[in-house]
PDB file of C-alpha atoms in Angstrom:
ATOM      1  CA  MET A  21     -24.766 -75.612  63.062  1.00 46.00           C
ATOM      2  CA  LYS A  22     -23.947 -74.194  59.603  1.00 48.00           C
ATOM      3  CA  ARG A  23     -23.884 -70.634  60.952  1.00 49.00           C
ATOM      4  CA  SER A  24     -21.506 -71.515  63.802  1.00 49.00           C
ATOM      5  CA  LYS A  25     -19.129 -73.256  61.373  1.00 48.00           C
ATOM      6  CA  VAL A  26     -19.246 -70.276  59.030  1.00 44.00           C
ATOM      7  CA  TRP A  27     -18.581 -67.851  61.875  1.00 46.00           C
ATOM      8  CA  MET A  28     -15.714 -70.011  63.015  1.00 48.00           C
ATOM      9  CA  LEU A  29     -14.157 -70.151  59.538  1.00 47.00           C
ATOM     10  CA  ALA A  30     -14.581 -66.422  59.012  1.00 45.00           C
ATOM     11  CA  SER A  31     -12.973 -65.759  62.371  1.00 49.00           C
ATOM     12  CA  ILE A  32     -10.061 -67.986  61.493  1.00 47.00           C
ATOM     13  CA  LEU A  33      -9.253 -65.755  58.541  1.00 43.00           C
ATOM     14  CA  ALA A  34      -7.996 -63.250  61.076  1.00 41.00           C
ATOM     15  CA  LEU A  35      -6.165 -65.866  63.112  1.00 44.00           C
ATOM     16  CA  GLY A  36      -3.111 -66.479  60.966  1.00 43.00           C
ATOM     17  CA  GLY A  37      -1.504 -68.417  63.813  1.00 40.00           C
ATOM     18  CA  MET A  38      -2.191 -65.889  66.544  1.00 39.00           C
ATOM     19  CA  SER A  39      -3.703 -66.280  69.994  1.00 38.00           C
ATOM     20  CA  VAL A  40      -7.307 -67.192  70.677  1.00 41.00           C
ATOM     21  CA  SER A  41      -9.371 -66.048  73.623  1.00 38.00           C
ATOM     22  CA  THR A  42     -12.793 -67.224  74.675  1.00 39.00           C
ATOM     23  CA  ILE A  43     -15.230 -65.753  77.124  1.00 41.00           C
ATOM     24  CA  GLY A  44     -16.418 -68.083  79.885  1.00 40.00           C
ATOM     25  CA  THR A  45     -14.883 -71.229  78.450  1.00 36.00           C
ATOM     26  CA  PRO A  46     -12.845 -73.395  80.790  1.00 37.00           C
ATOM     27  CA  LEU A  47     -11.319 -75.547  78.043  1.00 38.00           C
ATOM     28  CA  LEU A  48     -10.319 -74.842  74.455  1.00 38.00           C
ATOM     29  CA  THR A  49      -9.180 -77.574  72.082  1.00 39.00           C
ATOM     30  CA  VAL A  50      -6.893 -76.281  69.388  1.00 39.00           C
ATOM     31  CA  GLN A  51      -5.887 -78.107  66.243  1.00 38.00           C
ATOM     32  CA  ALA A  52      -2.739 -76.276  65.148  1.00 38.00           C
ATOM     33  CA  ALA A  53      -1.533 -76.842  61.596  1.00 36.00           C
ATOM     34  CA  GLU A  54       2.240 -76.554  61.536  1.00 36.00           C
ATOM     35  CA  GLU A  55       4.402 -76.129  58.439  1.00 37.00           C
ATOM     36  CA  ALA A  56       5.036 -79.833  57.822  1.00 36.00           C
ATOM     37  CA  THR A  57       3.030 -81.533  60.553  1.00 40.00           C
ATOM     38  CA  VAL A  58      -0.404 -81.271  62.101  1.00 46.00           C
ATOM     39  CA  ALA A  59      -0.339 -81.180  65.890  1.00 58.00           C
ATOM     40  CA  ALA A  60      -3.388 -81.222  68.136  1.00 66.00           C
ATOM     41  CA  LYS A  61      -3.057 -79.463  71.473  1.00 74.00           C
ATOM     42  CA  GLU A  62      -5.438 -78.732  74.312  1.00 76.00           C
ATOM     43  CA  TYR A  63      -5.227 -75.342  75.973  1.00 73.00           C
ATOM     44  CA  HIS A  64      -6.859 -74.810  79.337  1.00 70.00           C
ATOM     45  CA  THR A  65      -8.106 -71.287  79.804  1.00 70.00           C
ATOM     46  CA  GLN A  66      -7.455 -68.849  82.595  1.00 68.00           C
ATOM     47  CA  GLY A  67     -10.421 -66.500  82.885  1.00 68.00           C
ATOM     48  CA  GLY A  68     -11.579 -67.524  79.413  1.00 70.00           C
ATOM     49  CA  ILE A  69      -8.259 -66.794  77.665  1.00 71.00           C
ATOM     50  CA  ALA A  70      -6.092 -69.391  75.929  1.00 71.00           C
ATOM     51  CA  ASN A  71      -2.602 -68.044  75.257  1.00 70.00           C
ATOM     52  CA  MET A  72      -0.899 -69.873  72.408  1.00 70.00           C
ATOM     53  CA  GLY A  73       2.148 -67.636  72.600  1.00 68.00           C
ATOM     54  CA  SER A  74       2.306 -66.872  68.884  1.00 65.00           C
ATOM     55  CA  SER A  75       1.468 -63.174  68.658  1.00 67.00           C
ATOM     56  CA  THR A  76      -0.620 -60.357  70.098  1.00 68.00           C
ATOM     57  CA  ALA A  77      -3.900 -60.772  68.177  1.00 68.00           C
ATOM     58  CA  ASN A  78      -6.973 -62.515  69.543  1.00 72.00           C
ATOM     59  CA  ILE A  79     -10.305 -63.992  68.568  1.00 75.00           C
ATOM     60  CA  THR A  80     -13.243 -63.717  70.935  1.00 78.00           C
ATOM     61  CA  ILE A  81     -15.957 -66.355  70.897  1.00 80.00           C
ATOM     62  CA  LYS A  82     -19.170 -65.158  72.524  1.00 79.00           C
ATOM     63  CA  GLY A  83     -22.296 -67.171  73.126  1.00 81.00           C
ATOM     64  CA  ASN A  84     -25.725 -65.866  72.238  1.00 85.00           C
ATOM     65  CA  GLU A  85     -27.625 -64.051  74.953  1.00 89.00           C
ATOM     66  CA  GLY A  86     -28.399 -66.540  77.699  1.00 88.00           C
ATOM     67  CA  GLN A  87     -26.072 -69.158  76.188  1.00 85.00           C
ATOM     68  CA  THR A  88     -23.155 -70.315  78.291  1.00 83.00           C
ATOM     69  CA  LEU A  89     -19.894 -71.452  76.772  1.00 81.00           C
ATOM     70  CA  VAL A  90     -18.745 -73.137  79.967  1.00 81.00           C
ATOM     71  CA  GLY A  91     -17.677 -76.696  79.214  1.00 81.00           C
ATOM     72  CA  LYS A  92     -17.690 -76.178  75.438  1.00 81.00           C
ATOM     73  CA  LYS A  93     -14.732 -77.070  73.215  1.00 81.00           C
ATOM     74  CA  PHE A  94     -13.721 -75.173  70.092  1.00 81.00           C
ATOM     75  CA  HIS A  95     -11.543 -76.468  67.275  1.00 81.00           C
ATOM     76  CA  VAL A  96      -9.389 -73.814  65.632  1.00 80.00           C
ATOM     77  CA  TYR A  97      -7.731 -74.432  62.276  1.00 84.00           C
ATOM     78  CA  LYS A  98      -5.049 -72.241  60.733  1.00 86.00           C
ATOM     79  CA  LEU A  99      -6.385 -72.157  57.161  1.00 92.00           C
ATOM     80  CA  PHE A 100      -4.391 -69.133  56.051  1.00 92.00           C
ATOM     81  CA  LEU A 101      -1.119 -67.456  56.876  1.00 91.00           C
ATOM     82  CA  ALA A 102      -1.665 -63.756  57.501  1.00 89.00           C
ATOM     83  CA  GLN A 103       0.912 -60.987  57.299  1.00 90.00           C
ATOM     84  CA  ASN A 104       0.471 -57.244  57.628  1.00 89.00           C
ATOM     85  CA  ALA A 105       1.458 -55.272  54.553  1.00 87.00           C
ATOM     86  CA  GLN A 106       4.608 -53.217  54.983  1.00 89.00           C
ATOM     87  CA  GLY A 107       2.658 -49.984  55.504  1.00 89.00           C
ATOM     88  CA  MET A 108       0.140 -51.765  57.790  1.00 88.00           C
ATOM     89  CA  GLU A 109      -2.678 -50.709  55.421  1.00 91.00           C
ATOM     90  CA  SER A 110      -3.872 -54.263  54.807  1.00 92.00           C
ATOM     91  CA  ILE A 111      -3.379 -57.926  55.634  1.00 90.00           C
ATOM     92  CA  ASN A 112      -2.058 -60.313  53.002  1.00 92.00           C
ATOM     93  CA  TYR A 113      -3.369 -63.882  53.165  1.00 93.00           C
ATOM     94  CA  THR A 114      -1.732 -66.987  51.731  1.00 95.00           C
ATOM     95  CA  PHE A 115      -2.957 -70.566  51.970  1.00 96.00           C
ATOM     96  CA  ASN A 116      -1.648 -72.748  54.755  1.00 94.00           C
ATOM     97  CA  PRO A 117      -0.177 -75.565  52.618  1.00 94.00           C
ATOM     98  CA  THR A 118      -1.807 -78.180  54.867  1.00 93.00           C
ATOM     99  CA  TYR A 119      -5.318 -77.061  53.878  1.00 95.00           C
ATOM    100  CA  GLU A 120      -4.708 -75.424  50.490  1.00 96.00           C
ATOM    101  CA  GLN A 121      -5.981 -78.221  48.255  1.00 96.00           C
ATOM    102  CA  ALA A 122      -9.103 -78.881  50.347  1.00 95.00           C
ATOM    103  CA  LEU A 123      -9.986 -75.169  50.393  1.00 96.00           C
ATOM    104  CA  LYS A 124      -9.469 -74.869  46.640  1.00 97.00           C
ATOM    105  CA  ASN A 125     -11.580 -77.966  45.949  1.00 96.00           C
ATOM    106  CA  VAL A 126     -14.531 -76.726  48.016  1.00 96.00           C
ATOM    107  CA  ALA A 127     -14.417 -73.185  46.617  1.00 96.00           C
ATOM    108  CA  ALA A 128     -13.988 -74.388  43.022  1.00 97.00           C
ATOM    109  CA  LYS A 129     -17.045 -76.606  43.279  1.00 97.00           C
ATOM    110  CA  ALA A 130     -19.150 -73.887  44.919  1.00 96.00           C
ATOM    111  CA  LEU A 131     -18.041 -71.184  42.473  1.00 97.00           C
ATOM    112  CA  SER A 132     -18.062 -73.445  39.384  1.00 97.00           C
ATOM    113  CA  VAL A 133     -14.494 -72.582  38.414  1.00 98.00           C
ATOM    114  CA  PRO A 134     -11.450 -74.783  37.738  1.00 98.00           C
ATOM    115  CA  VAL A 135      -9.536 -75.722  40.893  1.00 97.00           C
ATOM    116  CA  ASP A 136      -6.297 -74.269  39.520  1.00 97.00           C
ATOM    117  CA  ASP A 137      -7.958 -70.851  39.115  1.00 98.00           C
ATOM    118  CA  VAL A 138      -8.975 -70.542  42.784  1.00 98.00           C
ATOM    119  CA  THR A 139      -7.090 -67.893  44.765  1.00 97.00           C
ATOM    120  CA  GLU A 140      -6.905 -67.161  48.472  1.00 97.00           C
ATOM    121  CA  TYR A 141      -9.256 -64.221  48.104  1.00 95.00           C
ATOM    122  CA  MET A 142     -11.826 -66.284  46.208  1.00 97.00           C
ATOM    123  CA  VAL A 143     -11.868 -68.717  49.141  1.00 96.00           C
ATOM    124  CA  ILE A 144     -12.122 -65.865  51.653  1.00 95.00           C
ATOM    125  CA  ASP A 145     -15.015 -64.296  49.730  1.00 96.00           C
ATOM    126  CA  TYR A 146     -16.750 -67.674  49.483  1.00 96.00           C
ATOM    127  CA  ILE A 147     -16.424 -68.306  53.237  1.00 94.00           C
ATOM    128  CA  GLN A 148     -17.767 -64.824  53.990  1.00 94.00           C
ATOM    129  CA  SER A 149     -20.707 -65.407  51.639  1.00 94.00           C
ATOM    130  CA  LEU A 150     -21.791 -68.372  53.769  1.00 92.00           C
ATOM    131  CA  ASN A 151     -22.504 -66.005  56.650  1.00 85.00           C
ATOM    132  CA  SER A 152     -25.443 -64.293  54.908  1.00 73.00           C
TER     133      SER A 152
END
């Protein structure tokens, strides 16, 4: 359970509001955080792909060997806004305002630092550390 949540959060770092695809999943539930509102939408997949129409990137969710994803639902949260650097050499992440305070609170507690000192990259590093 913990590992799947960690994988999901780490994958979302790359999402930045882009499309999500799943392999062998007939239904994908997406919780999309908008600028000022939070809207929940269900996307039915065609051949395992849910097109959200936001961009050209994708996230692939694969089951373990012998594990089917048919009938499973996945919740996707846009925790960060992602933008390619001008020279395309890196991706710059900023907090999605909807989740900023919650992310800072969790990371601050885990890292034993003041909430106001927590940056996007501290949260990203903390989420990635949960995967090991």
